[in-house]
PDB file of N, CA and C in Angstrom:
ATOM      1  N   MET A  17     -14.641  69.130 -39.849  1.00 85.00           N
ATOM      2  CA  MET A  17     -14.911  68.345 -41.026  1.00 85.00           C
ATOM      3  C   MET A  17     -15.536  67.026 -40.624  1.00 85.00           C
ATOM      4  N   ILE A  18     -16.118  66.357 -41.573  1.00 89.00           N
ATOM      5  CA  ILE A  18     -16.732  65.050 -41.354  1.00 89.00           C
ATOM      6  C   ILE A  18     -15.915  63.992 -42.085  1.00 89.00           C
ATOM      7  N   ASP A  19     -15.579  62.923 -41.389  1.00 92.00           N
ATOM      8  CA  ASP A  19     -14.966  61.771 -42.048  1.00 92.00           C
ATOM      9  C   ASP A  19     -16.114  61.025 -42.717  1.00 92.00           C
ATOM     10  N   GLN A  20     -16.288  61.243 -44.000  1.00 92.00           N
ATOM     11  CA  GLN A  20     -17.429  60.682 -44.720  1.00 92.00           C
ATOM     12  C   GLN A  20     -17.320  59.178 -44.902  1.00 92.00           C
ATOM     13  N   GLU A  21     -16.159  58.623 -44.683  1.00 93.00           N
ATOM     14  CA  GLU A  21     -16.002  57.176 -44.790  1.00 93.00           C
ATOM     15  C   GLU A  21     -16.640  56.458 -43.600  1.00 93.00           C
ATOM     16  N   THR A  22     -16.750  57.134 -42.456  1.00 94.00           N
ATOM     17  CA  THR A  22     -17.327  56.502 -41.268  1.00 94.00           C
ATOM     18  C   THR A  22     -18.701  57.063 -40.914  1.00 94.00           C
ATOM     19  N   CYS A  23     -19.131  58.131 -41.566  1.00 93.00           N
ATOM     20  CA  CYS A  23     -20.423  58.760 -41.273  1.00 93.00           C
ATOM     21  C   CYS A  23     -21.573  57.844 -41.678  1.00 93.00           C
ATOM     22  N   LEU A  24     -22.547  57.711 -40.765  1.00 92.00           N
ATOM     23  CA  LEU A  24     -23.728  56.892 -41.037  1.00 92.00           C
ATOM     24  C   LEU A  24     -24.917  57.700 -41.540  1.00 92.00           C
ATOM     25  N   GLY A  25     -24.810  59.029 -41.502  1.00 90.00           N
ATOM     26  CA  GLY A  25     -25.934  59.876 -41.896  1.00 90.00           C
ATOM     27  C   GLY A  25     -27.086  59.788 -40.912  1.00 90.00           C
ATOM     28  N   CYS A  26     -26.780  59.629 -39.636  1.00 90.00           N
ATOM     29  CA  CYS A  26     -27.807  59.402 -38.609  1.00 90.00           C
ATOM     30  C   CYS A  26     -28.575  60.665 -38.236  1.00 90.00           C
ATOM     31  N   GLY A  27     -28.052  61.845 -38.567  1.00 86.00           N
ATOM     32  CA  GLY A  27     -28.748  63.085 -38.249  1.00 86.00           C
ATOM     33  C   GLY A  27     -28.362  63.700 -36.920  1.00 86.00           C
ATOM     34  N   ALA A  28     -27.406  63.124 -36.213  1.00 85.00           N
ATOM     35  CA  ALA A  28     -26.989  63.677 -34.919  1.00 85.00           C
ATOM     36  C   ALA A  28     -26.360  65.059 -35.077  1.00 85.00           C
ATOM     37  N   CYS A  29     -25.820  65.363 -36.224  1.00 83.00           N
ATOM     38  CA  CYS A  29     -25.178  66.663 -36.447  1.00 83.00           C
ATOM     39  C   CYS A  29     -26.129  67.596 -37.198  1.00 83.00           C
ATOM     40  N   LYS A  30     -27.254  67.896 -36.596  1.00 73.00           N
ATOM     41  CA  LYS A  30     -28.281  68.716 -37.233  1.00 73.00           C
ATOM     42  C   LYS A  30     -27.954  70.199 -37.241  1.00 73.00           C
ATOM     43  N   VAL A  31     -26.791  70.567 -36.765  1.00 72.00           N
ATOM     44  CA  VAL A  31     -26.377  71.964 -36.733  1.00 72.00           C
ATOM     45  C   VAL A  31     -26.361  72.513 -38.155  1.00 72.00           C
ATOM     46  N   GLY A  32     -26.711  73.770 -38.344  1.00 80.00           N
ATOM     47  CA  GLY A  32     -26.844  74.379 -39.664  1.00 80.00           C
ATOM     48  C   GLY A  32     -25.591  74.477 -40.501  1.00 80.00           C
ATOM     49  N   ILE A  33     -24.441  74.072 -39.988  1.00 84.00           N
ATOM     50  CA  ILE A  33     -23.228  74.118 -40.803  1.00 84.00           C
ATOM     51  C   ILE A  33     -22.985  72.808 -41.538  1.00 84.00           C
ATOM     52  N   PHE A  34     -23.834  71.817 -41.300  1.00 88.00           N
ATOM     53  CA  PHE A  34     -23.705  70.515 -41.956  1.00 88.00           C
ATOM     54  C   PHE A  34     -24.834  70.303 -42.960  1.00 88.00           C
ATOM     55  N   ASP A  35     -24.562  69.491 -43.958  1.00 90.00           N
ATOM     56  CA  ASP A  35     -25.579  69.041 -44.902  1.00 90.00           C
ATOM     57  C   ASP A  35     -25.229  67.598 -45.239  1.00 90.00           C
ATOM     58  N   TYR A  36     -26.017  66.976 -46.101  1.00 89.00           N
ATOM     59  CA  TYR A  36     -25.798  65.575 -46.465  1.00 89.00           C
ATOM     60  C   TYR A  36     -25.663  65.431 -47.969  1.00 89.00           C
ATOM     61  N   ASP A  37     -24.773  64.533 -48.410  1.00 89.00           N
ATOM     62  CA  ASP A  37     -24.617  64.283 -49.834  1.00 89.00           C
ATOM     63  C   ASP A  37     -25.653  63.252 -50.289  1.00 89.00           C
ATOM     64  N   LYS A  38     -25.556  62.821 -51.527  1.00 89.00           N
ATOM     65  CA  LYS A  38     -26.536  61.873 -52.084  1.00 89.00           C
ATOM     66  C   LYS A  38     -26.507  60.510 -51.412  1.00 89.00           C
ATOM     67  N   GLU A  39     -25.410  60.190 -50.747  1.00 88.00           N
ATOM     68  CA  GLU A  39     -25.280  58.919 -50.030  1.00 88.00           C
ATOM     69  C   GLU A  39     -25.577  59.094 -48.551  1.00 88.00           C
ATOM     70  N   TRP A  40     -26.097  60.228 -48.144  1.00 87.00           N
ATOM     71  CA  TRP A  40     -26.448  60.573 -46.772  1.00 87.00           C
ATOM     72  C   TRP A  40     -25.252  60.639 -45.836  1.00 87.00           C
ATOM     73  N   ALA A  41     -24.081  60.935 -46.366  1.00 89.00           N
ATOM     74  CA  ALA A  41     -22.921  61.212 -45.518  1.00 89.00           C
ATOM     75  C   ALA A  41     -22.905  62.714 -45.284  1.00 89.00           C
ATOM     76  N   ALA A  42     -22.699  63.116 -44.056  1.00 91.00           N
ATOM     77  CA  ALA A  42     -22.681  64.544 -43.727  1.00 91.00           C
ATOM     78  C   ALA A  42     -21.408  65.196 -44.246  1.00 91.00           C
ATOM     79  N   PHE A  43     -21.483  66.505 -44.457  1.00 90.00           N
ATOM     80  CA  PHE A  43     -20.301  67.291 -44.797  1.00 90.00           C
ATOM     81  C   PHE A  43     -20.481  68.699 -44.248  1.00 90.00           C
ATOM     82  N   VAL A  44     -19.384  69.417 -44.089  1.00 86.00           N
ATOM     83  CA  VAL A  44     -19.411  70.793 -43.605  1.00 86.00           C
ATOM     84  C   VAL A  44     -19.641  71.710 -44.801  1.00 86.00           C
ATOM     85  N   ILE A  45     -20.700  72.501 -44.730  1.00 88.00           N
ATOM     86  CA  ILE A  45     -21.084  73.374 -45.836  1.00 88.00           C
ATOM     87  C   ILE A  45     -20.052  74.474 -46.076  1.00 88.00           C
ATOM     88  N   LEU A  46     -19.490  75.034 -45.010  1.00 84.00           N
ATOM     89  CA  LEU A  46     -18.627  76.214 -45.099  1.00 84.00           C
ATOM     90  C   LEU A  46     -17.466  76.071 -46.074  1.00 84.00           C
ATOM     91  N   ASP A  47     -16.858  74.906 -46.120  1.00 86.00           N
ATOM     92  CA  ASP A  47     -15.700  74.710 -46.999  1.00 86.00           C
ATOM     93  C   ASP A  47     -15.807  73.418 -47.797  1.00 86.00           C
ATOM     94  N   GLU A  48     -17.032  72.945 -47.982  1.00 87.00           N
ATOM     95  CA  GLU A  48     -17.302  71.707 -48.705  1.00 87.00           C
ATOM     96  C   GLU A  48     -16.486  70.538 -48.155  1.00 87.00           C
ATOM     97  N   ASN A  49     -16.371  70.515 -46.812  1.00 85.00           N
ATOM     98  CA  ASN A  49     -15.723  69.449 -46.067  1.00 85.00           C
ATOM     99  C   ASN A  49     -14.222  69.360 -46.283  1.00 85.00           C
ATOM    100  N   ALA A  50     -13.608  70.464 -46.721  1.00 84.00           N
ATOM    101  CA  ALA A  50     -12.161  70.463 -46.919  1.00 84.00           C
ATOM    102  C   ALA A  50     -11.407  70.520 -45.601  1.00 84.00           C
ATOM    103  N   GLY A  51     -12.077  70.995 -44.545  1.00 80.00           N
ATOM    104  CA  GLY A  51     -11.420  71.090 -43.250  1.00 80.00           C
ATOM    105  C   GLY A  51     -10.552  72.314 -43.101  1.00 80.00           C
ATOM    106  N   THR A  52     -10.785  73.311 -43.944  1.00 81.00           N
ATOM    107  CA  THR A  52      -9.948  74.510 -43.915  1.00 81.00           C
ATOM    108  C   THR A  52     -10.637  75.720 -43.307  1.00 81.00           C
ATOM    109  N   ALA A  53     -11.959  75.689 -43.149  1.00 79.00           N
ATOM    110  CA  ALA A  53     -12.698  76.829 -42.600  1.00 79.00           C
ATOM    111  C   ALA A  53     -12.711  76.763 -41.080  1.00 79.00           C
ATOM    112  N   GLU A  54     -12.560  77.929 -40.460  1.00 78.00           N
ATOM    113  CA  GLU A  54     -12.693  78.008 -39.011  1.00 78.00           C
ATOM    114  C   GLU A  54     -14.169  78.178 -38.696  1.00 78.00           C
ATOM    115  N   VAL A  55     -14.659  77.426 -37.730  1.00 74.00           N
ATOM    116  CA  VAL A  55     -16.071  77.460 -37.358  1.00 74.00           C
ATOM    117  C   VAL A  55     -16.198  78.159 -36.018  1.00 74.00           C
ATOM    118  N   PHE A  56     -16.975  79.255 -36.006  1.00 71.00           N
ATOM    119  CA  PHE A  56     -17.192  80.013 -34.778  1.00 71.00           C
ATOM    120  C   PHE A  56     -18.647  79.929 -34.365  1.00 71.00           C
ATOM    121  N   ASP A  57     -19.199  78.758 -34.358  1.00 66.00           N
ATOM    122  CA  ASP A  57     -20.605  78.549 -34.051  1.00 66.00           C
ATOM    123  C   ASP A  57     -20.705  77.799 -32.726  1.00 66.00           C
ATOM    124  N   GLU A  58     -21.372  78.399 -31.743  1.00 71.00           N
ATOM    125  CA  GLU A  58     -21.498  77.743 -30.440  1.00 71.00           C
ATOM    126  C   GLU A  58     -22.196  76.392 -30.554  1.00 71.00           C
ATOM    127  N   LEU A  59     -23.085  76.249 -31.521  1.00 62.00           N
ATOM    128  CA  LEU A  59     -23.789  74.985 -31.703  1.00 62.00           C
ATOM    129  C   LEU A  59     -22.843  73.856 -32.099  1.00 62.00           C
ATOM    130  N   PHE A  60     -21.719  74.202 -32.739  1.00 74.00           N
ATOM    131  CA  PHE A  60     -20.762  73.199 -33.182  1.00 74.00           C
ATOM    132  C   PHE A  60     -19.939  72.640 -32.034  1.00 74.00           C
ATOM    133  N   GLU A  61     -19.815  73.397 -30.946  1.00 75.00           N
ATOM    134  CA  GLU A  61     -18.911  73.007 -29.865  1.00 75.00           C
ATOM    135  C   GLU A  61     -19.134  71.580 -29.366  1.00 75.00           C
ATOM    136  N   ASN A  62     -20.379  71.128 -29.288  1.00 77.00           N
ATOM    137  CA  ASN A  62     -20.674  69.785 -28.783  1.00 77.00           C
ATOM    138  C   ASN A  62     -20.897  68.758 -29.885  1.00 77.00           C
ATOM    139  N   ALA A  63     -20.810  69.168 -31.125  1.00 83.00           N
ATOM    140  CA  ALA A  63     -21.079  68.252 -32.238  1.00 83.00           C
ATOM    141  C   ALA A  63     -20.142  67.047 -32.270  1.00 83.00           C
ATOM    142  N   PRO A  64     -18.825  67.216 -32.090  1.00 85.00           N
ATOM    143  CA  PRO A  64     -17.958  66.029 -32.139  1.00 85.00           C
ATOM    144  C   PRO A  64     -18.314  64.978 -31.086  1.00 85.00           C
ATOM    145  N   GLU A  65     -18.680  65.420 -29.889  1.00 87.00           N
ATOM    146  CA  GLU A  65     -19.034  64.474 -28.829  1.00 87.00           C
ATOM    147  C   GLU A  65     -20.381  63.809 -29.092  1.00 87.00           C
ATOM    148  N   GLY A  66     -21.256  64.450 -29.869  1.00 87.00           N
ATOM    149  CA  GLY A  66     -22.580  63.907 -30.143  1.00 87.00           C
ATOM    150  C   GLY A  66     -22.631  62.934 -31.307  1.00 87.00           C
ATOM    151  N   CYS A  67     -21.530  62.779 -32.004  1.00 91.00           N
ATOM    152  CA  CYS A  67     -21.491  61.888 -33.171  1.00 91.00           C
ATOM    153  C   CYS A  67     -21.217  60.453 -32.713  1.00 91.00           C
ATOM    154  N   PRO A  68     -22.147  59.527 -32.980  1.00 94.00           N
ATOM    155  CA  PRO A  68     -21.968  58.147 -32.506  1.00 94.00           C
ATOM    156  C   PRO A  68     -20.808  57.412 -33.169  1.00 94.00           C
ATOM    157  N   THR A  69     -20.369  57.850 -34.339  1.00 94.00           N
ATOM    158  CA  THR A  69     -19.261  57.178 -35.009  1.00 94.00           C
ATOM    159  C   THR A  69     -17.962  57.978 -34.923  1.00 94.00           C
ATOM    160  N   GLU A  70     -17.990  59.080 -34.168  1.00 93.00           N
ATOM    161  CA  GLU A  70     -16.825  59.971 -34.019  1.00 93.00           C
ATOM    162  C   GLU A  70     -16.325  60.459 -35.375  1.00 93.00           C
ATOM    163  N   SER A  71     -17.250  60.694 -36.304  1.00 92.00           N
ATOM    164  CA  SER A  71     -16.896  61.139 -37.651  1.00 92.00           C
ATOM    165  C   SER A  71     -16.667  62.646 -37.733  1.00 92.00           C
ATOM    166  N   ILE A  72     -17.183  63.399 -36.770  1.00 88.00           N
ATOM    167  CA  ILE A  72     -16.993  64.846 -36.776  1.00 88.00           C
ATOM    168  C   ILE A  72     -15.630  65.132 -36.170  1.00 88.00           C
ATOM    169  N   LYS A  73     -14.780  65.752 -36.968  1.00 85.00           N
ATOM    170  CA  LYS A  73     -13.411  66.037 -36.547  1.00 85.00           C
ATOM    171  C   LYS A  73     -13.230  67.543 -36.409  1.00 85.00           C
ATOM    172  N   ALA A  74     -12.542  67.944 -35.370  1.00 80.00           N
ATOM    173  CA  ALA A  74     -12.233  69.352 -35.162  1.00 80.00           C
ATOM    174  C   ALA A  74     -10.773  69.465 -34.774  1.00 80.00           C
ATOM    175  N   GLU A  75     -10.100  70.443 -35.340  1.00 71.00           N
ATOM    176  CA  GLU A  75      -8.686  70.645 -35.067  1.00 71.00           C
ATOM    177  C   GLU A  75      -8.363  72.120 -35.196  1.00 71.00           C
ATOM    178  N   THR A  76      -7.466  72.598 -34.364  1.00 66.00           N
ATOM    179  CA  THR A  76      -7.013  73.978 -34.438  1.00 66.00           C
ATOM    180  C   THR A  76      -5.518  73.955 -34.632  1.00 66.00           C
ATOM    181  N   PRO A  77      -4.988  74.579 -35.653  1.00 63.00           N
ATOM    182  CA  PRO A  77      -5.681  75.237 -36.767  1.00 63.00           C
ATOM    183  C   PRO A  77      -6.388  74.209 -37.638  1.00 63.00           C
ATOM    184  N   PRO A  78      -7.197  74.671 -38.597  1.00 59.00           N
ATOM    185  CA  PRO A  78      -7.947  73.743 -39.450  1.00 59.00           C
ATOM    186  C   PRO A  78      -7.043  72.717 -40.138  1.00 59.00           C
ATOM    187  N   PHE A  79      -7.633  71.619 -40.543  1.00 57.00           N
ATOM    188  CA  PHE A  79      -6.908  70.527 -41.196  1.00 57.00           C
ATOM    189  C   PHE A  79      -6.243  71.003 -42.481  1.00 57.00           C
ATOM    190  N   LYS A  80      -5.155  70.332 -42.832  1.00 57.00           N
ATOM    191  CA  LYS A  80      -4.484  70.639 -44.096  1.00 57.00           C
ATOM    192  C   LYS A  80      -4.602  69.502 -45.086  1.00 57.00           C
ATOM    193  N   ASN A  81      -4.448  68.288 -44.630  1.00 53.00           N
ATOM    194  CA  ASN A  81      -4.501  67.119 -45.520  1.00 53.00           C
ATOM    195  C   ASN A  81      -5.371  66.046 -44.902  1.00 53.00           C
ATOM    196  N   PHE A  82      -6.600  65.932 -45.392  1.00 52.00           N
ATOM    197  CA  PHE A  82      -7.534  64.941 -44.849  1.00 52.00           C
ATOM    198  C   PHE A  82      -8.041  64.097 -46.001  1.00 52.00           C
ATOM    199  N   ARG A  83      -8.123  62.803 -45.811  1.00 53.00           N
ATOM    200  CA  ARG A  83      -8.502  61.919 -46.895  1.00 53.00           C
ATOM    201  C   ARG A  83      -9.814  61.197 -46.644  1.00 53.00           C
ATOM    202  N   GLY A  84     -10.764  61.799 -45.927  1.00 51.00           N
ATOM    203  CA  GLY A  84     -12.038  61.149 -45.679  1.00 51.00           C
ATOM    204  C   GLY A  84     -13.188  61.833 -46.381  1.00 51.00           C
ATOM    205  N   ASN A  85     -12.903  62.562 -47.466  1.00 55.00           N
ATOM    206  CA  ASN A  85     -13.923  63.373 -48.127  1.00 55.00           C
ATOM    207  C   ASN A  85     -14.407  62.689 -49.407  1.00 55.00           C
ATOM    208  N   ARG A  86     -15.677  62.322 -49.444  1.00 53.00           N
ATOM    209  CA  ARG A  86     -16.268  61.707 -50.632  1.00 53.00           C
ATOM    210  C   ARG A  86     -17.099  62.701 -51.430  1.00 53.00           C
ATOM    211  N   LEU A  87     -17.233  63.924 -50.962  1.00 48.00           N
ATOM    212  CA  LEU A  87     -18.175  64.864 -51.535  1.00 48.00           C
ATOM    213  C   LEU A  87     -18.002  65.045 -53.042  1.00 48.00           C
ATOM    214  N   ASP A  88     -16.782  65.131 -53.520  1.00 49.00           N
ATOM    215  CA  ASP A  88     -16.552  65.369 -54.948  1.00 49.00           C
ATOM    216  C   ASP A  88     -17.074  64.225 -55.822  1.00 49.00           C
ATOM    217  N   GLU A  89     -17.186  63.034 -55.281  1.00 48.00           N
ATOM    218  CA  GLU A  89     -17.675  61.899 -56.051  1.00 48.00           C
ATOM    219  C   GLU A  89     -19.148  62.049 -56.426  1.00 48.00           C
ATOM    220  N   PHE A  90     -19.884  62.900 -55.705  1.00 42.00           N
ATOM    221  CA  PHE A  90     -21.324  62.987 -55.884  1.00 42.00           C
ATOM    222  C   PHE A  90     -21.759  64.310 -56.506  1.00 42.00           C
ATOM    223  N   ARG A  91     -20.866  65.063 -57.067  1.00 41.00           N
ATOM    224  CA  ARG A  91     -21.212  66.354 -57.701  1.00 41.00           C
ATOM    225  C   ARG A  91     -21.193  66.215 -59.196  1.00 41.00           C
TER     226      ARG A  91
END
């Protein structure tokens, strides 16, 4: 998932599982940034380390309660 509160929308996470909202904060397409989908994409493996603001979060098992999601505000 992406912590949209700290995301700068810099484009470092160009992997196909991410997109950007109207404020250019990235989000995970698979689960609308809920943090509940498991990602099995080799391209994602280095994404957290490539984020300059450390906004890309990964956890196993997937997150249950995360409060950094702004996506619903822009729909």
